[in-house]
XYZ file of C-alpha atoms in Angstrom:
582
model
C -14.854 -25.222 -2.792
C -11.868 -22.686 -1.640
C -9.177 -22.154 -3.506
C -5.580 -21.181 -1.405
C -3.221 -19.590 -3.219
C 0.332 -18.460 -1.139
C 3.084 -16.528 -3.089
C 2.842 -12.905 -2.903
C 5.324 -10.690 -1.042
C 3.683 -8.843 1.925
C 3.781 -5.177 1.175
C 1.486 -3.553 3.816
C 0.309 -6.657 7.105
C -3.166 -7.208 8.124
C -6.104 -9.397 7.695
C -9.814 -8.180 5.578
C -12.578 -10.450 3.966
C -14.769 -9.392 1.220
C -16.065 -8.962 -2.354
C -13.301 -9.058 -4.924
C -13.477 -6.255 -7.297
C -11.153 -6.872 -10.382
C -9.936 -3.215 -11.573
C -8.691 -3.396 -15.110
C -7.556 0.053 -15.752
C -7.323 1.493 -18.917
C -6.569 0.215 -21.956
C -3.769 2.193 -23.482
C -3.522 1.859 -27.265
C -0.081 3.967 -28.545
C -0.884 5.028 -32.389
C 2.381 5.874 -34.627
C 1.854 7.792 -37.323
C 3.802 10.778 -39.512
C 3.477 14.183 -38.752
C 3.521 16.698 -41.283
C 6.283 19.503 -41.104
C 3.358 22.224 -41.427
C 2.100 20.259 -38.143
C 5.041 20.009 -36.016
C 4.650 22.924 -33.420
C 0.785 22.357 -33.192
C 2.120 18.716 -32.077
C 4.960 20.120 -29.418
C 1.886 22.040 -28.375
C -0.234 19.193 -27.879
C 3.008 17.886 -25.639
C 3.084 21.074 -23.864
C -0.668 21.445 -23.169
C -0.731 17.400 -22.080
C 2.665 18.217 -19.960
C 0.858 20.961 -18.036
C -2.256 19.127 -17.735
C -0.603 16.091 -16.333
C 1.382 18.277 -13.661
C -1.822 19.783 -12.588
C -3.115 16.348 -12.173
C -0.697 15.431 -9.890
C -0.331 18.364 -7.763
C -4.210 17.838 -6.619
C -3.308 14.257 -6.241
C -0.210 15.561 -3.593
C -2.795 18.151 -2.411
C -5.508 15.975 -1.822
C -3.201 13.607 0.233
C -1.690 16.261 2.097
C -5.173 17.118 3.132
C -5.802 13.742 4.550
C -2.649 14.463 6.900
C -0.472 12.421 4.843
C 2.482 14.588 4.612
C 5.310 12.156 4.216
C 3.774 10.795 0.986
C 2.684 13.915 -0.598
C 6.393 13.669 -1.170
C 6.347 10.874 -3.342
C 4.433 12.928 -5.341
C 7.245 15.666 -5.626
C 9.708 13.684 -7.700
C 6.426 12.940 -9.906
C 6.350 16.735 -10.703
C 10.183 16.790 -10.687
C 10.049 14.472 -13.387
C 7.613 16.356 -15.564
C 10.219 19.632 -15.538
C 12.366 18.195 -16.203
C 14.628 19.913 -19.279
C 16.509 16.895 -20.176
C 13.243 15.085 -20.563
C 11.125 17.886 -22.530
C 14.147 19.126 -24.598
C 14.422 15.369 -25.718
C 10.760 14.635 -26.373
C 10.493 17.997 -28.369
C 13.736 16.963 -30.437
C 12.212 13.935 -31.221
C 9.331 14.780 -32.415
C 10.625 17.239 -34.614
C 13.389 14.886 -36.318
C 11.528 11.524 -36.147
C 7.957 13.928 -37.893
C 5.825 11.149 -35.163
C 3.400 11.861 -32.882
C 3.687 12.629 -29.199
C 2.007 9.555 -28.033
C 4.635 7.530 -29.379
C 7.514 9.426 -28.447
C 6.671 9.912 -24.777
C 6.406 6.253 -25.089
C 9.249 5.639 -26.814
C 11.383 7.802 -24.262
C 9.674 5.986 -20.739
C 10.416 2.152 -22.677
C 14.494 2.970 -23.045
C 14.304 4.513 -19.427
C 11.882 1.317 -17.726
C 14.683 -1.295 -19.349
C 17.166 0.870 -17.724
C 16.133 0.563 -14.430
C 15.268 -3.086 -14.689
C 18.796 -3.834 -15.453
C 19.679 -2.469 -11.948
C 19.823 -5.048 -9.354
C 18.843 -2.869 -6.646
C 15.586 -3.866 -5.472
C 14.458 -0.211 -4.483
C 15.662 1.033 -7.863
C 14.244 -1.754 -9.611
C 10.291 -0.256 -8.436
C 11.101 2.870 -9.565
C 9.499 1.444 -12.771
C 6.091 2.227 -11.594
C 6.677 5.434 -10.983
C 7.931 6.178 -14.572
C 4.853 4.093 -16.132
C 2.120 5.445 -13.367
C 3.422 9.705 -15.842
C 3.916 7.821 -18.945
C -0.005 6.209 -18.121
C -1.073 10.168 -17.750
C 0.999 11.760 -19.841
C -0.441 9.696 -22.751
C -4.119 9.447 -21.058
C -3.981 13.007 -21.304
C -2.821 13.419 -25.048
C -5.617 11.375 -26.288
C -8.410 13.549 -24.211
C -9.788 10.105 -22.296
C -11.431 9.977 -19.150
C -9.918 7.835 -16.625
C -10.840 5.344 -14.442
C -11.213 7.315 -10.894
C -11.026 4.542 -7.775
C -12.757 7.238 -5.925
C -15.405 6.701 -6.991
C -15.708 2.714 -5.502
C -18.732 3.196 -2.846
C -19.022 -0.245 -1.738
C -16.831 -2.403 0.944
C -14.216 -4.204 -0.969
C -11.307 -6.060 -2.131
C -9.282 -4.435 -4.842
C -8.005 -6.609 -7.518
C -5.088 -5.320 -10.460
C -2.687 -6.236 -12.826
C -0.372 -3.376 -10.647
C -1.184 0.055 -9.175
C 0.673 3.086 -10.057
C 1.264 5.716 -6.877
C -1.364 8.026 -8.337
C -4.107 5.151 -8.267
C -3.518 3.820 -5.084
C -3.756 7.581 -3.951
C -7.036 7.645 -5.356
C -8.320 4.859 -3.366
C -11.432 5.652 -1.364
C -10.126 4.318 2.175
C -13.518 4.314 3.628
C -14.614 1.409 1.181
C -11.196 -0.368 -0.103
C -10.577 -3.005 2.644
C -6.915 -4.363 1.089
C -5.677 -4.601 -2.316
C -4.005 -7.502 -4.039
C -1.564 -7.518 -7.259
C -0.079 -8.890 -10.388
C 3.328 -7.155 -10.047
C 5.100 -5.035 -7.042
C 7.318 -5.221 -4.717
C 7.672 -4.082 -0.988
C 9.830 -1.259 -1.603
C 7.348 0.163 -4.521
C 5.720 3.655 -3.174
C 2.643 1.680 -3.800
C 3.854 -0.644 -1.605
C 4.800 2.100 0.844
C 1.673 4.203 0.473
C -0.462 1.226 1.437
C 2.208 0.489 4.823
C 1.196 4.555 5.700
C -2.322 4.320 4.972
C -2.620 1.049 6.563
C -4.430 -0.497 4.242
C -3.363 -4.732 4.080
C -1.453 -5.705 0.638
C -0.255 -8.155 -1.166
C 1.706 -7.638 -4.089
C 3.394 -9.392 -6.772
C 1.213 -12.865 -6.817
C 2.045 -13.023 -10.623
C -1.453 -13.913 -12.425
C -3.669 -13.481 -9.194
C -6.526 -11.491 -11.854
C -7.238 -14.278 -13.848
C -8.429 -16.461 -10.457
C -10.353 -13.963 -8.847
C -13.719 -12.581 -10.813
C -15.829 -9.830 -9.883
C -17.770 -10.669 -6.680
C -15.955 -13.869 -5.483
C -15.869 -13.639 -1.828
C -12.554 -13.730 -0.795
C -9.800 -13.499 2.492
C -6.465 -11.590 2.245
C -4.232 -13.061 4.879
C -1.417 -9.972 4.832
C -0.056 -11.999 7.454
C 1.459 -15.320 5.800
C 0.667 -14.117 2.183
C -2.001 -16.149 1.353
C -5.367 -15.073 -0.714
C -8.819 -17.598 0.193
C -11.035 -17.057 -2.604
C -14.758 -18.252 -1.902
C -13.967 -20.207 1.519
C -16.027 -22.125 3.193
C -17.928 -20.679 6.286
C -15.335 -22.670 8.726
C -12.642 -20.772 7.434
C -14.256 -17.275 7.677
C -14.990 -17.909 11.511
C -11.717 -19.346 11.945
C -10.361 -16.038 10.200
C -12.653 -13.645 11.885
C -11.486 -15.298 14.972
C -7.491 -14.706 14.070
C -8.679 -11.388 12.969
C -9.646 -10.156 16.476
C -6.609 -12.141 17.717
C -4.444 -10.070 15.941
C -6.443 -6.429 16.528
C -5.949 -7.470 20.736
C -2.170 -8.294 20.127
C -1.241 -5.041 17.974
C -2.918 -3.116 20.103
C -1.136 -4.981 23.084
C 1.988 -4.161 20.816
C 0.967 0.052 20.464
C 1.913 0.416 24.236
C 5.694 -0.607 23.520
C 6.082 2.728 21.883
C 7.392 4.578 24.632
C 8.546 1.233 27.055
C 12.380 1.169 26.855
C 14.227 -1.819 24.758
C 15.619 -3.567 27.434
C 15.749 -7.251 28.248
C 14.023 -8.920 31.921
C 17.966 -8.709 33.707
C 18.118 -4.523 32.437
C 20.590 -5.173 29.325
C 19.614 -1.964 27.189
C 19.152 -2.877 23.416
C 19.308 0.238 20.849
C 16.634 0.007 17.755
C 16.980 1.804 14.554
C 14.595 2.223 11.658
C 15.835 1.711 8.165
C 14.905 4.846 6.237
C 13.993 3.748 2.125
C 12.715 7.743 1.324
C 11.922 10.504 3.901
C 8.359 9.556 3.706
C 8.823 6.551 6.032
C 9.925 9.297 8.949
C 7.156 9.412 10.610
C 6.238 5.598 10.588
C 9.887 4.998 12.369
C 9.468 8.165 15.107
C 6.137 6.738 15.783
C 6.960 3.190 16.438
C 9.749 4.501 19.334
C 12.802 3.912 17.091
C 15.961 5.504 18.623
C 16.956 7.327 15.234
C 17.922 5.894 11.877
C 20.516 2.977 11.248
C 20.075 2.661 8.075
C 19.271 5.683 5.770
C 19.327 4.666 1.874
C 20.335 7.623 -0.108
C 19.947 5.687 -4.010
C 16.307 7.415 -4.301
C 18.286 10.794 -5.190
C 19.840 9.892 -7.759
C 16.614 8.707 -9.637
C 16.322 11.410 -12.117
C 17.527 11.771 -15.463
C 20.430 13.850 -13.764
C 22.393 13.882 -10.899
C 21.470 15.698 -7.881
C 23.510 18.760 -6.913
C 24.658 19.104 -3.700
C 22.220 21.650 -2.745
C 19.251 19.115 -3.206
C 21.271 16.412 -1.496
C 21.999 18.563 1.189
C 18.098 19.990 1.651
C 16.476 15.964 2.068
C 19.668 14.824 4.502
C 19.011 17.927 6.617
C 15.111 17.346 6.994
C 15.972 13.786 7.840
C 18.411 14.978 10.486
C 16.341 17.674 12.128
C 13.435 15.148 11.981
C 15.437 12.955 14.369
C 17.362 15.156 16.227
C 18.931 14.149 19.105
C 18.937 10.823 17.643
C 21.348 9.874 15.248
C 21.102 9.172 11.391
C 23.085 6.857 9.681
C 23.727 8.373 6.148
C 24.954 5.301 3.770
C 26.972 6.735 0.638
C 25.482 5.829 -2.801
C 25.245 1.935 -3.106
C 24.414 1.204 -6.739
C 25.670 -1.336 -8.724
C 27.997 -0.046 -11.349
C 26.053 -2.087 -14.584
C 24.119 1.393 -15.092
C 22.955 4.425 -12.706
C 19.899 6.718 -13.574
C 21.179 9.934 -14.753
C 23.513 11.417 -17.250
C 26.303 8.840 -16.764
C 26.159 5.500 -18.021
C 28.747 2.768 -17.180
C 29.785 -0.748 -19.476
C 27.391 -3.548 -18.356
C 29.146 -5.958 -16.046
C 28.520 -9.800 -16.610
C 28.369 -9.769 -12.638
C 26.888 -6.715 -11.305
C 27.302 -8.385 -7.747
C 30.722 -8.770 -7.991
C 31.525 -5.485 -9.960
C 31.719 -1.771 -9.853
C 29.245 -1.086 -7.151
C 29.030 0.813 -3.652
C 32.211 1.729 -2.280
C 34.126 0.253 -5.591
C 31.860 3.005 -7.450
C 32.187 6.000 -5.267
C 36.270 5.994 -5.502
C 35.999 5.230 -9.102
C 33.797 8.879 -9.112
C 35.393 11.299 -7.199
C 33.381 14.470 -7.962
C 29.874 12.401 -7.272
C 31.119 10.600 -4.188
C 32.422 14.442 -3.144
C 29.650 15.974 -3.634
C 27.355 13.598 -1.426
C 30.038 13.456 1.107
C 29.667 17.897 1.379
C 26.175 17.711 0.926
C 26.242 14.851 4.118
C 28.531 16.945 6.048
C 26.365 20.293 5.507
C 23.565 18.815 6.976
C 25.924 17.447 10.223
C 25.545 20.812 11.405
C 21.971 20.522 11.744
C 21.598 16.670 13.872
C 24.050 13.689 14.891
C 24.870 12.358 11.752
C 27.197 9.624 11.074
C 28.385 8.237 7.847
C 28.558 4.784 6.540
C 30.427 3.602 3.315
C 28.733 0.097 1.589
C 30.823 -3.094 1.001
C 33.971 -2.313 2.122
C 36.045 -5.132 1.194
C 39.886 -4.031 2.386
C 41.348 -1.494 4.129
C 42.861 0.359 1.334
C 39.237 0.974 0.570
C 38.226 2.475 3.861
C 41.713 4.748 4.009
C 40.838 6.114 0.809
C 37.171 6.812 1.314
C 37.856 8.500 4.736
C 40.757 10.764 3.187
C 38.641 11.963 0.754
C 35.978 12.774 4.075
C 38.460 14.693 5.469
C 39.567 16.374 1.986
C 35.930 17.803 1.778
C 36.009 18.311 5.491
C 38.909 20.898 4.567
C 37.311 22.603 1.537
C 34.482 23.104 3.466
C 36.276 24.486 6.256
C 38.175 26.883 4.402
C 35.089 27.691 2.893
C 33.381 28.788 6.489
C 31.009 26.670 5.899
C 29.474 24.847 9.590
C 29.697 21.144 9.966
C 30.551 18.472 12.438
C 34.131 18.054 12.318
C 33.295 14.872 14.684
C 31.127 12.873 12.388
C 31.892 9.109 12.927
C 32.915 7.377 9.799
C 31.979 3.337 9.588
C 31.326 0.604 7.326
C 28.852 -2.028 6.130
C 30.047 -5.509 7.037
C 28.309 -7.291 3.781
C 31.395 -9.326 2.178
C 33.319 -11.986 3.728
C 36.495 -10.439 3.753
C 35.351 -8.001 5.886
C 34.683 -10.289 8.452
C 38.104 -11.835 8.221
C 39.652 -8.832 8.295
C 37.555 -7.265 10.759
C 40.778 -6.583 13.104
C 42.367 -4.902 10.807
C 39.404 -2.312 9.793
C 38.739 -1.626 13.317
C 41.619 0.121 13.420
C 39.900 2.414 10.644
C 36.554 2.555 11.678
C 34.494 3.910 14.076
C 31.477 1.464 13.634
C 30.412 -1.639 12.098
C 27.339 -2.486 10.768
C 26.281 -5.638 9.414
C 24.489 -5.652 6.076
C 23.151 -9.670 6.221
C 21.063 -9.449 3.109
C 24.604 -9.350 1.231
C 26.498 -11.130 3.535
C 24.352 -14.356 3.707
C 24.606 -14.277 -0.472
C 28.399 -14.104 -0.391
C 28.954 -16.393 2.509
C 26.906 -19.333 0.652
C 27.577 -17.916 -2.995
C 23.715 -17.697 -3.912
C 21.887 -15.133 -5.628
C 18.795 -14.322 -3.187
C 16.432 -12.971 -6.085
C 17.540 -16.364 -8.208
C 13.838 -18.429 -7.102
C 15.637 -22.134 -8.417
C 18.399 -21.554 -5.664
C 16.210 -19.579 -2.739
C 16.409 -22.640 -0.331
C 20.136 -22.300 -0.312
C 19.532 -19.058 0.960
C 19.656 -19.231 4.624
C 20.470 -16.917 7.574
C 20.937 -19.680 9.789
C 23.581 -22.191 7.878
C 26.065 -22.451 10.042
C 28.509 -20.727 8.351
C 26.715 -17.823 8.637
C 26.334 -17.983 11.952
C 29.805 -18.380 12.451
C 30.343 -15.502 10.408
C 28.565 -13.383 12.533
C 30.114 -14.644 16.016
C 33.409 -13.804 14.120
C 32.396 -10.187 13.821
C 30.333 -9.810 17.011
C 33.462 -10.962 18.878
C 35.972 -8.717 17.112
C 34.193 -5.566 17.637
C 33.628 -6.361 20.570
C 37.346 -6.915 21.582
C 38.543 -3.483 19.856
C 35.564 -1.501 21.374
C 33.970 -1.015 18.204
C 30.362 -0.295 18.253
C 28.490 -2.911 15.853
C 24.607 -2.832 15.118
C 22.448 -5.322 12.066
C 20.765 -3.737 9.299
C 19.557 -6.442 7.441
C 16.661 -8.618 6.635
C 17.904 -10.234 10.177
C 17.487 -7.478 12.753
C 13.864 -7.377 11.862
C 12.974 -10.814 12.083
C 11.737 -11.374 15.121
C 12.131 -14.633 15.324
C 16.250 -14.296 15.579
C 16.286 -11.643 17.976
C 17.144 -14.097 20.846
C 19.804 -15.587 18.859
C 21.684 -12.286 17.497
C 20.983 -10.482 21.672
C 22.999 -14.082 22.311
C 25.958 -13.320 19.659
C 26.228 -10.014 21.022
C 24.398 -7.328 19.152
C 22.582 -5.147 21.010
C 21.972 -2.773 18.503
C 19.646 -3.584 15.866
C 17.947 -1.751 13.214
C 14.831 -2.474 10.362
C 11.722 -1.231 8.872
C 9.786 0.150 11.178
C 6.860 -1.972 10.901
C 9.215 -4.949 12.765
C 10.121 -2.600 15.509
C 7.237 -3.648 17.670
C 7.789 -6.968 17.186
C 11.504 -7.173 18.308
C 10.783 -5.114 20.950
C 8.452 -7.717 22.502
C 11.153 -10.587 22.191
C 13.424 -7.901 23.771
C 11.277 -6.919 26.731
C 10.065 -10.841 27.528
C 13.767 -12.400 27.750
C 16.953 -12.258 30.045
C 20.433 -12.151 28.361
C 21.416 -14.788 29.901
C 18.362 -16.789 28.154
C 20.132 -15.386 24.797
C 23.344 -16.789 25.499
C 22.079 -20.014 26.339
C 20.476 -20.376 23.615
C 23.027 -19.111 20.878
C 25.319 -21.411 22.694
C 23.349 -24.467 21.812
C 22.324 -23.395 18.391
C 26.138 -22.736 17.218
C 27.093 -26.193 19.161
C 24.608 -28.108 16.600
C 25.952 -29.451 12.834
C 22.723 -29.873 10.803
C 20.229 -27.119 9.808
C 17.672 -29.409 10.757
C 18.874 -29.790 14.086
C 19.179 -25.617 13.883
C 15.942 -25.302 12.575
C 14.301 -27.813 15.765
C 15.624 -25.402 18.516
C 13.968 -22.510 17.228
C 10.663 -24.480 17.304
C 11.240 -26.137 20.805
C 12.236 -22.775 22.345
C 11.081 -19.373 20.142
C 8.397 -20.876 18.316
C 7.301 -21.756 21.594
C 8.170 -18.707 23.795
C 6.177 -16.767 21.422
C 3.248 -17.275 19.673
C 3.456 -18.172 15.967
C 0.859 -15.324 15.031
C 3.911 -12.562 16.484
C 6.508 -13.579 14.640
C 4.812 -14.900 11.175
């Protein structure tokens, strides 16, 4: 009998059947034990030897990948290495050793613990699944210091399913792509570079389906539906023809989807609508260019500041100007630092906050740290010379917020000027729309502003005051209550009225399913992960405006979110086919 199982986060879409294989990894055991004074710099040189080792490990790994013409990862690789030299790190694991008299093992260890419950402190999602990245060199680093061989997924040579606890960037890497059909997890998330890796190499995933290894065994024959998130293990020969059958449905309708690429956004009755992609890390790049995006509206800048210390402006500047003279002519929408203000990788610490949501982040952060936010905002205005940049400043809250963060702009603007140094003195300066009294006060920041852009992920939360990770609460969570949608006619209108351009960069603008319905409130510019932009582009190219308006009409006439939630299944549900927009 088949067993269903449905609660795993989509990390990479797509449909495979197979034989499970269950991949354990290795089994790390960290010893503790007192060194010797006589021994101490034979045991830095065991650190040094396993350091240089591990490095060399990695730079085959970003070799090999580049090989396989998978340049935008090799990158991921990068910060890897970056990692590994850095002196902060190795000056504190040789200290250590050397006071403490314990072995490297346990230091290493010891060091990569106190920086994992760091970043799991952090409610940023991205920043959050950094934690692989800092286990996937502690796993080496350690693997490497005891002399043991290591499980190589390379060397699979048979079609199948990969099972683990979690994969680590390196591992997943590793995978022989000619044999692994789609990999399933413990742990993850879809903003992991696993996660990311697998959405490049287009290989299907699932991740984070909690204890999914102790169902599956070795040889169980099962489906990964990358589609609705669901994992069939040993079904019945019905429901591997009904899959196959869905399978080759969805091949003929992606490929039906590939010819959008260069087909212009524009609705049946010629109203042009303008996608974005949303740019995590500049490995993504190619994924957005490729998929006919018209330039970045959404460019997430928080992976920088993921080492132990804060990036100069030099290294800032260096990633912002590949991003822009990736895109160039079309724009790139540079969002200032947007961490929470409970803790920040790097050399500065900050009290924890009781409410991280509601404290020192974004915006409230940046003004609070002049020389930081300054030198993003040169390194951002360097690179202006090089593409069409503009600049956006997170949860913006009043207008005393926005006057100060755009005299500071134009304070750099000066030193840089008087430096000689080139950069667009024309950059546009805007703001996320993610708290409520933004939208209230939308009149009065659009005298401020030059664009709006609504963040909804935030917005929804502190329009219905629910936390959207919080899984007791998630059905309160809900883009179309009402109030939200009110919310967003509020805004849509008031830019509209003051000529202020306004796009969506939430969860929202890649749904495809409320595409009608935000084309009806009047946003016609839209932008999301670039795996979405096919599918809004469909909804875009098969409906009339008027249609839209018709529609959003209706919806925002109705009381009850059941009543809300019947019109999108008597007219998009309908329009289009449940397999699109699932």
């Amino acid at each position: 009998m088949s067993k269903r199982i449905k609660k795993g986060i989509i990390a990479s879409p797509g449909i495979r059947m197979g034989k499970a294989i269950v991949f354990r990894g290795d089994e790390i055991k960290i010893p503790k034990y007192h060194i010797n004074e006589a021994n101490l710099e034979k045991e830095i040189e065991r650190f040094n030897d396993a350091l240089n080792k591990t490095k060399q490990e990695i730079i085959e790994i970003q070799n090999k990948i580049a090989e396989e013409k998978f340049n935008d990862l090799a990158d991921i690789f990068s910060t890897h290495i970056m990692a590994l030299e850095d002196p902060h790190f190795i000056e504190r694991a040789r200290r250590k050793i050397r006071q403490e008299q314990r072995n490297a093992e346990w230091v290493i260890n010891d060091i990569s613990i106190e920086l994992i419950n760091s970043l799991s402190q952090i409610d940023d999602e991205y920043l959050r699944e950094r934690i692989v990245d800092v286990s996937d060199i502690n796993k080496r680093l350690i693997s490497n210091l005891q002399q043991k061989n290591k499980v190589n997924l390379s060397d699979i040579n048979e079609y199948s399913i990969l099972f683990a606890s979690d994969l680590t960037p390196s591992e997943t890497a590793l995978l022989n792509r000619q044999y692994i059909l789609a990999f399933v997890t413990d742990h993850g998330g879809k903003t992991s570079h696993t996660a990311i890796m697998a959405r490049s190499m287009d290989i299907p995933a699932i991740v984070g389906m909690d204890d999914i290894t102790s169902y599956v065994k070795n040889d169980d024959y099962v489906i990964v539906d990358a589609i609705h998130g669901e994992i069939i293990i040993n079904p019945s020969q019905e429901e591997i023809g009904e899959y196959k059958k869905y399978q080759l449905e969805l091949e003929k309708i992606e490929e039906e989807l590939s010819k959008l690429t260069t087909l212009p956004s524009v609705t049946t009755d010629s109203i042009e609508v303008f996608l974005y992609g949303n740019l995590e890390i500049p490995d993504e790049m190619e994924n957005i260019k490729n998929h006919g995006a018209h330039g970045v509206g959404l460019f997430r800048t928080e992976f920088l500041f993921l080492g132990k210390n804060l990036p100069d402006e030099e290294s800032q500047f260096q990633e912002y100007k590949k991003v822009v003279e990736f895109f160039n002519p079309y724009p790139v929408t540079i969002r200032t630092l947007d961490f929470g203000g409970d803790k920040i990788p790097g050399s500065m610490k900050f009290q924890r906050e009781m409410n991280p949501f509601l404290g020192c982040r974004s915006i409230r952060f940046s003004l609070r740290n002049i020389e930081i936010f300054k030198t993003q905002l040169r390194a951002i205005l360097r690179a202006s010379a090089f593409g069409k940049i503009k600049i956006m400043f997170p949860m913006i809250s009043n207008l005393s917020e926005l006057i100060e963060a755009k005299k500071i702009t134009h304070d750099v603007m000066d030193e840089l000027r008087i430096s000689g140094i080139p950069f667009d003195p024309d950059v546009k300066l805007g703001i996320m729309i993610e708290v409520p009294s933004a939208v209230i006060a939308a009149d009065i920041l659009a005298e401020e502003a030059d664009f709006f852009s609504v963040g909804t992920n935030d917005l929804v939360q502190y329009i219905l005051a629910v936390d959207r990770s919080n899984e007791k609460i998630a059905d309160i969570y809900n883009p179309l209550d009402i109030s939200v949608l009110r919310f967003l006619k509020m805004m849509a209108d008031t830019s509209h009225k003051y000529s202020i351009p306004i796009s969506i960069c939430g969860e929202m603008a890649g749904e495809a399913k409320y595409t009608m319905l935000l084309l009806g409130l009047g946003f016609l510019e839209l932008s999301m992960s670039s795996k979405n932009l096919y599918l809004v582009k469909n909804v875009i190219r098969s409906v009339s405006m008027e249609e839209c308006q018709n529609f959003t009409h209706h919806v925002l006439s109705l009381k009850k979110q059941e009543e809300i939630e019947q019109i999108f299944n008597d007219v998009v549900f309908k329009k289009f086919p449940d397999l699109i927009l699932k």
